Coordinates of N, CA and C in Angstrom, one line a residue:
X86 N 161.2 127.8 81.3 CA 161.7 129.0 80.7 C 160.6 129.9 80.2
X87 N 160.7 131.2 80.6 CA 159.8 132.2 80.0 C 160.6 133.3 79.4
X88 N 160.4 133.6 78.1 CA 160.9 134.8 77.5 C 159.7 135.7 77.4
X89 N 159.8 136.8 78.2 CA 158.7 137.7 78.5 C 158.9 138.9 77.6
X90 N 158.2 139.0 76.5 CA 158.4 140.1 75.5 C 157.1 140.8 75.2
X91 N 156.9 142.0 75.6 CA 155.8 142.8 75.3 C 156.2 144.2 75.1
X92 N 155.7 144.9 74.1 CA 156.1 146.2 73.9 C 155.2 147.0 72.9
X93 N 154.6 148.0 73.3 CA 153.9 149.0 72.4 C 154.4 150.4 72.7
X94 N 154.3 151.2 71.8 CA 154.7 152.6 72.0 C 153.8 153.5 71.1
X95 N 153.8 154.7 71.6 CA 153.0 155.8 70.8 C 153.8 157.0 71.0
X96 N 154.1 157.7 69.9 CA 154.9 158.9 70.0 C 154.0 160.1 70.4
X97 N 154.3 160.8 71.5 CA 153.7 162.0 71.9 C 154.7 162.7 72.9
X98 N 154.7 164.0 72.8 CA 155.5 164.7 73.8 C 154.9 164.5 75.2
X99 N 155.6 164.6 76.2 CA 155.1 164.3 77.6 C 153.9 165.2 77.9
X100 N 153.9 166.4 77.5 CA 152.8 167.3 77.8 C 151.5 166.9 77.1
X101 N 151.6 166.1 76.1 CA 150.5 165.7 75.3 C 150.0 164.2 75.6
X102 N 150.7 163.5 76.5 CA 150.4 162.1 76.8 C 149.1 162.2 77.6
X103 N 148.1 161.4 77.2 CA 146.8 161.3 77.9 C 146.9 160.2 78.9
X104 N 146.0 160.2 79.8 CA 146.0 159.1 80.8 C 145.7 157.8 80.1
X105 N 144.9 157.8 79.1 CA 144.6 156.6 78.3 C 145.8 156.0 77.7
X106 N 146.6 156.9 77.0 CA 147.9 156.5 76.4 C 148.8 155.9 77.5
X107 N 149.0 156.6 78.6 CA 149.9 156.2 79.7 C 149.5 154.8 80.1
X108 N 148.2 154.6 80.4 CA 147.7 153.3 81.0 C 147.9 152.2 80.0
X109 N 147.7 152.5 78.7 CA 147.8 151.4 77.7 C 149.3 151.0 77.6
X110 N 150.2 151.9 77.5 CA 151.6 151.5 77.4 C 152.1 150.9 78.7
X111 N 151.8 151.5 79.8 CA 152.3 150.9 81.1 C 151.6 149.5 81.3
X112 N 150.3 149.5 81.0 CA 149.6 148.2 81.2 C 150.1 147.1 80.4
X113 N 150.5 147.4 79.1 CA 151.0 146.3 78.3 C 152.5 146.0 78.6
X114 N 153.3 147.0 78.6 CA 154.8 146.8 78.7 C 155.3 146.5 80.1
X115 N 154.6 146.9 81.2 CA 155.1 146.7 82.5 C 154.1 145.8 83.3
X116 N 152.9 146.1 83.4 CA 151.9 145.3 84.1 C 151.8 143.9 83.4
X117 N 151.7 143.9 82.1 CA 151.6 142.6 81.4 C 152.8 141.7 81.6
X118 N 154.0 142.3 81.6 CA 155.3 141.5 81.8 C 155.2 141.0 83.3
X119 N 154.8 141.8 84.2 CA 154.8 141.4 85.6 C 153.8 140.2 85.8
X120 N 152.6 140.3 85.2 CA 151.5 139.3 85.4 C 152.0 138.0 84.8
X121 N 152.6 138.0 83.6 CA 153.1 136.7 83.0 C 154.2 136.1 83.8
X122 N 155.2 137.0 84.3 CA 156.3 136.5 85.1 C 155.8 135.9 86.4
X123 N 154.8 136.5 87.0 CA 154.2 136.0 88.3 C 153.6 134.7 88.1
X124 N 152.8 134.5 87.0 CA 152.2 133.2 86.7 C 153.3 132.1 86.5
X125 N 154.3 132.4 85.7 CA 155.4 131.5 85.5 C 156.1 131.1 86.7
X126 N 156.3 132.1 87.6 CA 157.0 131.8 88.9 C 156.2 131.0 89.8
X127 N 154.9 131.2 89.8 CA 154.0 130.4 90.6 C 154.1 128.9 90.2
X128 N 154.1 128.7 88.9 CA 154.2 127.3 88.4 C 155.5 126.7 88.7
X129 N 156.6 127.5 88.6 CA 157.9 127.0 88.9 C 158.1 126.7 90.4
X130 N 157.5 127.5 91.3 CA 157.6 127.3 92.7 C 156.8 126.1 93.1
X131 N 155.6 126.0 92.5 CA 154.7 124.9 92.8 C 155.3 123.5 92.4
X132 N 155.9 123.5 91.2 CA 156.5 122.3 90.7 C 157.9 122.0 91.3
X133 N 158.4 123.0 92.1 CA 159.7 122.9 92.7 C 160.8 122.6 91.6
X134 N 160.7 123.3 90.5 CA 161.6 123.0 89.4 C 162.6 124.2 89.1
X135 N 162.3 125.4 89.7 CA 163.2 126.5 89.4 C 162.9 126.9 87.9
X136 N 163.8 127.7 87.4 CA 163.7 128.0 86.0 C 164.3 129.3 85.7
X137 N 164.1 129.8 84.5 CA 164.6 131.1 84.0 C 163.6 131.9 83.4
X138 N 163.5 133.2 83.8 CA 162.7 134.2 83.2 C 163.5 135.3 82.6
X139 N 163.3 135.5 81.3 CA 164.1 136.5 80.6 C 163.1 137.5 80.0
X140 N 163.2 138.7 80.5 CA 162.3 139.8 80.1 C 163.0 140.7 79.1
X141 N 162.2 141.3 78.2 CA 162.8 142.2 77.2 C 162.5 143.6 77.7
X142 N 163.6 144.3 78.1 CA 163.6 145.7 78.4 C 163.8 146.5 77.2
X143 N 164.7 147.5 77.2 CA 165.1 148.3 76.1 C 166.3 149.2 76.4
X144 N 167.0 149.6 75.4 CA 168.0 150.6 75.5 C 167.4 151.9 76.1
X145 N 166.1 152.1 75.8 CA 165.5 153.3 76.4 C 165.1 153.1 77.9
X146 N 165.5 152.0 78.5 CA 165.4 151.9 79.9 C 166.6 152.6 80.6
X147 N 167.6 153.0 79.8 CA 168.8 153.6 80.3 C 169.0 155.0 79.8
X148 N 168.4 155.3 78.7 CA 168.4 156.7 78.1 C 167.1 157.0 77.5
X149 N 166.8 158.2 77.2 CA 165.5 158.5 76.7 C 165.6 159.4 75.4
X150 N 164.6 159.4 74.7 CA 164.5 160.3 73.5 C 163.2 161.0 73.6
X151 N 163.1 162.2 73.1 CA 161.9 163.0 73.2 C 160.7 162.3 72.5
X152 N 159.5 162.4 73.1 CA 158.3 161.9 72.5 C 158.0 160.5 72.7
X153 N 158.7 159.8 73.7 CA 158.4 158.4 73.9 C 158.6 158.1 75.4
X154 N 158.2 159.0 76.2 CA 158.4 158.9 77.7 C 157.7 157.7 78.3
X155 N 156.4 157.5 78.0 CA 155.8 156.3 78.7 C 156.4 155.0 78.3
X156 N 156.9 154.8 77.1 CA 157.6 153.6 76.7 C 158.9 153.5 77.5
X157 N 159.7 154.6 77.6 CA 161.0 154.5 78.3 C 160.7 154.2 79.8
X158 N 159.7 154.8 80.4 CA 159.4 154.6 81.8 C 159.0 153.1 82.0
X159 N 158.2 152.6 81.1 CA 157.8 151.2 81.2 C 158.9 150.2 81.1
X160 N 159.9 150.5 80.2 CA 161.0 149.6 80.0 C 162.0 149.7 81.1
X161 N 162.1 150.9 81.7 CA 163.0 151.1 82.9 C 162.4 150.3 84.0
X162 N 161.0 150.3 84.1 CA 160.3 149.5 85.1 C 160.6 148.0 84.9
X163 N 160.6 147.5 83.7 CA 160.9 146.1 83.4 C 162.3 145.8 83.9
X164 N 163.3 146.7 83.7 CA 164.7 146.4 84.1 C 164.7 146.4 85.6
X165 N 164.1 147.3 86.3 CA 164.1 147.3 87.8 C 163.3 146.2 88.4
X166 N 162.2 145.9 87.7 CA 161.3 144.7 88.2 C 162.1 143.4 88.1
X167 N 163.0 143.3 87.1 CA 163.8 142.2 86.9 C 164.7 142.0 88.1
X168 N 165.3 143.0 88.6 CA 166.1 142.9 89.8 C 165.3 142.6 91.1
X169 N 164.1 143.2 91.2 CA 163.3 143.0 92.4 C 162.8 141.6 92.4
X170 N 162.3 141.1 91.3 CA 161.8 139.7 91.2 C 162.9 138.7 91.5
X171 N 164.1 139.0 90.9 CA 165.2 138.1 91.0 C 165.6 137.9 92.5
X172 N 165.6 139.0 93.3 CA 165.9 138.9 94.7 C 164.9 138.0 95.4
X173 N 163.7 138.1 95.1 CA 162.6 137.3 95.8 C 162.6 135.9 95.3
X174 N 162.8 135.6 94.1 CA 162.6 134.3 93.5 C 163.9 133.5 93.4
X175 N 165.1 134.0 93.7 CA 166.3 133.3 93.6 C 166.3 132.1 94.6
X176 N 165.7 132.3 95.8 CA 165.6 131.2 96.8 C 164.8 130.0 96.3
X177 N 164.0 130.2 95.2 CA 163.3 129.1 94.6 C 164.0 128.5 93.4
X178 N 165.2 129.0 93.1 CA 165.9 128.5 91.9 C 165.5 129.1 90.6
X179 N 164.8 130.3 90.8 CA 164.3 131.0 89.6 C 165.3 132.1 89.3
X180 N 165.9 132.1 88.1 CA 166.8 133.1 87.7 C 166.0 134.1 86.8
X181 N 166.0 135.4 87.2 CA 165.3 136.4 86.5 C 166.3 137.4 85.9
X182 N 166.3 137.6 84.6 CA 167.3 138.5 83.9 C 166.5 139.2 82.8
X183 N 167.2 140.2 82.2 CA 166.5 140.9 81.1 C 167.6 141.2 80.0
X184 N 167.0 141.5 78.9 CA 167.8 141.9 77.7 C 167.3 143.3 77.4
X185 N 168.3 144.2 77.1 CA 168.0 145.6 76.7 C 168.4 145.8 75.3
X186 N 167.5 145.5 74.3 CA 167.9 145.7 72.9 C 168.0 147.2 72.6
X187 N 168.8 147.5 71.6 CA 168.8 148.8 71.0 C 167.8 148.8 69.9
X188 N 168.0 149.6 68.8 CA 167.1 149.6 67.7 C 167.1 148.3 67.0
X189 N 165.9 147.7 66.8 CA 165.8 146.4 66.2 C 164.9 146.6 65.0
X190 N 165.3 146.1 63.8 CA 164.5 146.2 62.6 C 163.4 145.2 62.7
X191 N 162.3 145.5 62.1 CA 161.1 144.7 62.0 C 160.0 145.4 61.4
X192 N 158.8 144.7 61.4 CA 157.7 145.3 60.7 C 157.3 146.7 61.3
X193 N 157.5 146.9 62.6 CA 157.1 148.1 63.2 C 157.9 149.3 62.6
X194 N 159.1 149.1 62.1 CA 159.9 150.1 61.5 C 159.3 150.8 60.3
X195 N 158.4 150.1 59.6 CA 157.7 150.7 58.4 C 156.9 151.9 58.9
X196 N 156.1 151.7 60.0 CA 155.3 152.7 60.6 C 156.2 153.8 61.2
X197 N 157.2 153.5 61.9 CA 158.1 154.5 62.5 C 158.8 155.3 61.4
X198 N 159.2 154.7 60.3 CA 159.9 155.4 59.2 C 158.9 156.3 58.6
X199 N 157.7 155.9 58.3 CA 156.6 156.7 57.7 C 156.3 157.9 58.6
X200 N 156.3 157.7 59.9 CA 156.1 158.8 60.8 C 157.2 159.9 60.7
X201 N 158.4 159.4 60.7 CA 159.5 160.4 60.6 C 159.5 161.0 59.2
X202 N 159.1 160.3 58.2 CA 159.1 160.9 56.9 C 158.1 162.1 56.9
X203 N 157.0 162.0 57.6 CA 156.1 163.1 57.7 C 156.5 164.2 58.6
X204 N 157.0 163.8 59.8 CA 157.4 164.8 60.8 C 158.7 165.5 60.5
X205 N 159.6 164.8 59.9 CA 160.9 165.5 59.6 C 161.1 165.7 58.1
X206 N 160.0 165.6 57.3 CA 160.1 165.8 55.9 C 161.2 165.0 55.2
X207 N 161.3 163.7 55.5 CA 162.3 162.8 55.0 C 161.6 161.8 53.9
X208 N 162.5 161.3 53.1 CA 162.0 160.2 52.2 C 161.8 158.9 52.9
X209 N 160.8 158.2 52.4 CA 160.6 156.8 53.0 C 161.9 156.1 53.0
X210 N 162.2 155.4 54.1 CA 163.5 154.6 54.2 C 164.6 155.4 54.7
X211 N 164.6 156.7 54.7 CA 165.7 157.6 55.0 C 166.0 157.5 56.5
X212 N 165.0 157.6 57.4 CA 165.2 157.6 58.8 C 165.8 156.2 59.2
X213 N 165.2 155.2 58.7 CA 165.7 153.8 59.0 C 167.1 153.7 58.7
X214 N 167.5 154.2 57.5 CA 168.9 154.1 57.1 C 169.8 154.9 58.0
X215 N 169.4 156.1 58.4 CA 170.1 157.0 59.4 C 170.3 156.3 60.7
X216 N 169.2 155.7 61.2 CA 169.2 155.1 62.5 C 170.2 153.9 62.5
X217 N 170.2 153.1 61.5 CA 171.1 152.0 61.4 C 172.5 152.4 61.3
X218 N 172.8 153.4 60.5 CA 174.1 153.9 60.3 C 174.7 154.5 61.6
X219 N 173.8 155.0 62.5 CA 174.3 155.6 63.8 C 174.7 154.6 64.8
X220 N 174.3 153.3 64.6 CA 174.7 152.3 65.5 C 176.2 152.0 65.3
X221 N 177.0 151.9 66.4 CA 178.4 151.7 66.2 C 178.7 150.4 65.3
X222 N 177.9 149.4 65.4 CA 178.1 148.2 64.7 C 177.8 148.4 63.2
X223 N 177.1 149.5 62.9 CA 176.8 149.9 61.5 C 175.5 149.4 61.0
X224 N 174.6 148.9 61.8 CA 173.3 148.4 61.3 C 172.4 148.3 62.5
X225 N 171.1 148.3 62.2 CA 170.1 148.0 63.2 C 170.2 146.5 63.6
X226 N 169.7 146.2 64.8 CA 169.7 144.8 65.2 C 168.6 144.0 64.5
X227 N 168.7 142.7 64.6 CA 167.7 141.8 64.1 C 167.2 140.9 65.2
X228 N 166.0 140.4 65.1 CA 165.5 139.5 66.1 C 166.5 138.4 66.4
X229 N 167.2 137.9 65.4 CA 168.2 136.8 65.7 C 169.3 137.2 66.6
X230 N 169.6 138.5 66.5 CA 170.7 139.0 67.4 C 170.3 138.9 68.9
X231 N 169.1 139.0 69.2 CA 168.6 138.9 70.6 C 168.4 137.4 71.0
X232 N 168.2 136.5 70.1 CA 167.9 135.1 70.4 C 169.1 134.5 71.1
X233 N 170.3 134.7 70.7 CA 171.4 134.1 71.3 C 171.6 134.4 72.8
X234 N 171.3 135.7 73.1 CA 171.4 136.1 74.5 C 170.2 135.4 75.3
X235 N 169.0 135.4 74.7 CA 167.9 134.7 75.4 C 168.2 133.3 75.7
X236 N 168.7 132.6 74.6 CA 169.0 131.2 74.8 C 170.1 130.9 75.8
X237 N 171.1 131.8 75.8 CA 172.2 131.7 76.8 C 171.6 131.9 78.2
X238 N 170.8 132.9 78.4 CA 170.3 133.2 79.8 C 169.4 132.1 80.3
X239 N 168.7 131.4 79.3 CA 167.8 130.3 79.7 C 168.6 129.0 79.9
X240 N 169.9 128.9 79.6 CA 170.6 127.7 79.6 C 171.3 127.4 80.9
X241 N 171.8 126.2 81.1 CA 172.5 125.8 82.3 C 173.8 126.6 82.5
X242 N 174.4 127.0 81.3 CA 175.6 127.8 81.4 C 175.4 129.2 82.1
X243 N 174.2 129.6 82.3 CA 173.9 130.9 82.9 C 173.3 130.6 84.3
X244 N 173.5 129.5 84.9 CA 172.9 129.1 86.2 C 173.2 130.1 87.3
X245 N 174.3 130.8 87.3 CA 174.7 131.7 88.4 C 174.5 133.1 88.0
X246 N 173.8 133.4 86.9 CA 173.5 134.8 86.5 C 172.1 135.1 86.9
X247 N 172.0 136.1 87.8 CA 170.7 136.5 88.4 C 170.6 138.1 88.4
X248 N 169.5 138.6 88.1 CA 169.2 140.0 88.3 C 169.9 141.0 87.4
X249 N 170.3 140.5 86.2 CA 171.1 141.3 85.3 C 170.3 141.7 84.1
X250 N 170.6 142.9 83.5 CA 170.0 143.3 82.3 C 171.2 143.5 81.3
X251 N 171.2 142.8 80.2 CA 172.2 142.8 79.3 C 171.9 143.6 78.0
X252 N 172.8 144.5 77.7 CA 172.6 145.3 76.4 C 172.9 144.4 75.2
X253 N 172.0 144.3 74.3 CA 172.3 143.7 73.0 C 171.9 144.7 72.0
X254 N 172.9 145.6 71.7 CA 172.5 146.9 71.0 C 173.6 147.3 69.9
X255 N 174.5 146.5 69.6 CA 175.5 146.9 68.6 C 176.4 148.0 69.0
X256 N 176.5 148.2 70.4 CA 177.4 149.2 70.9 C 176.8 150.6 71.1
X257 N 175.4 150.6 71.1 CA 174.8 151.9 71.3 C 174.9 152.4 72.8
X258 N 174.9 151.5 73.7 CA 175.1 151.9 75.1 C 176.2 151.1 75.7
X259 N 177.3 151.8 76.1 CA 178.5 151.1 76.6 C 178.5 151.2 78.1
X260 N 178.4 150.0 78.8 CA 178.5 150.0 80.2 C 179.4 149.0 80.7

């Protein structure tokens, strides 16, 4: 089993994104996920054991917000790469799927909240509260909310699930 989770972001409007910014985000979020998945698959094929690869995409793989284009593109790439790898590797018994989380609370939100406090003249904690309240479930996600889906996709109960990206987002994206 591989749970393939990489993600960095930097807020810039698309006209201000530098090549260095683009390469850093794409390199980490997409190329890094591909390289780790490829190595895991090589080991699974060589050992003739099959397995499960679960990559972390994002709600932003399906919709975008201003100022975060490279991140959204990289996560859309993860979702599409999931399907492409699944088609190739299914013959080896390797199931490739992804999870598309919505907003998830964590240490990174301190920096995000501080940025919005500055950009939108908000009090510290205000943006985080607004974002959580906007989720239909009424709160931001937590890491534990994603763990159940990852465990399920890695389990025998998901043996026939291949090439899917599952929203775990409190109802932010309904499909």
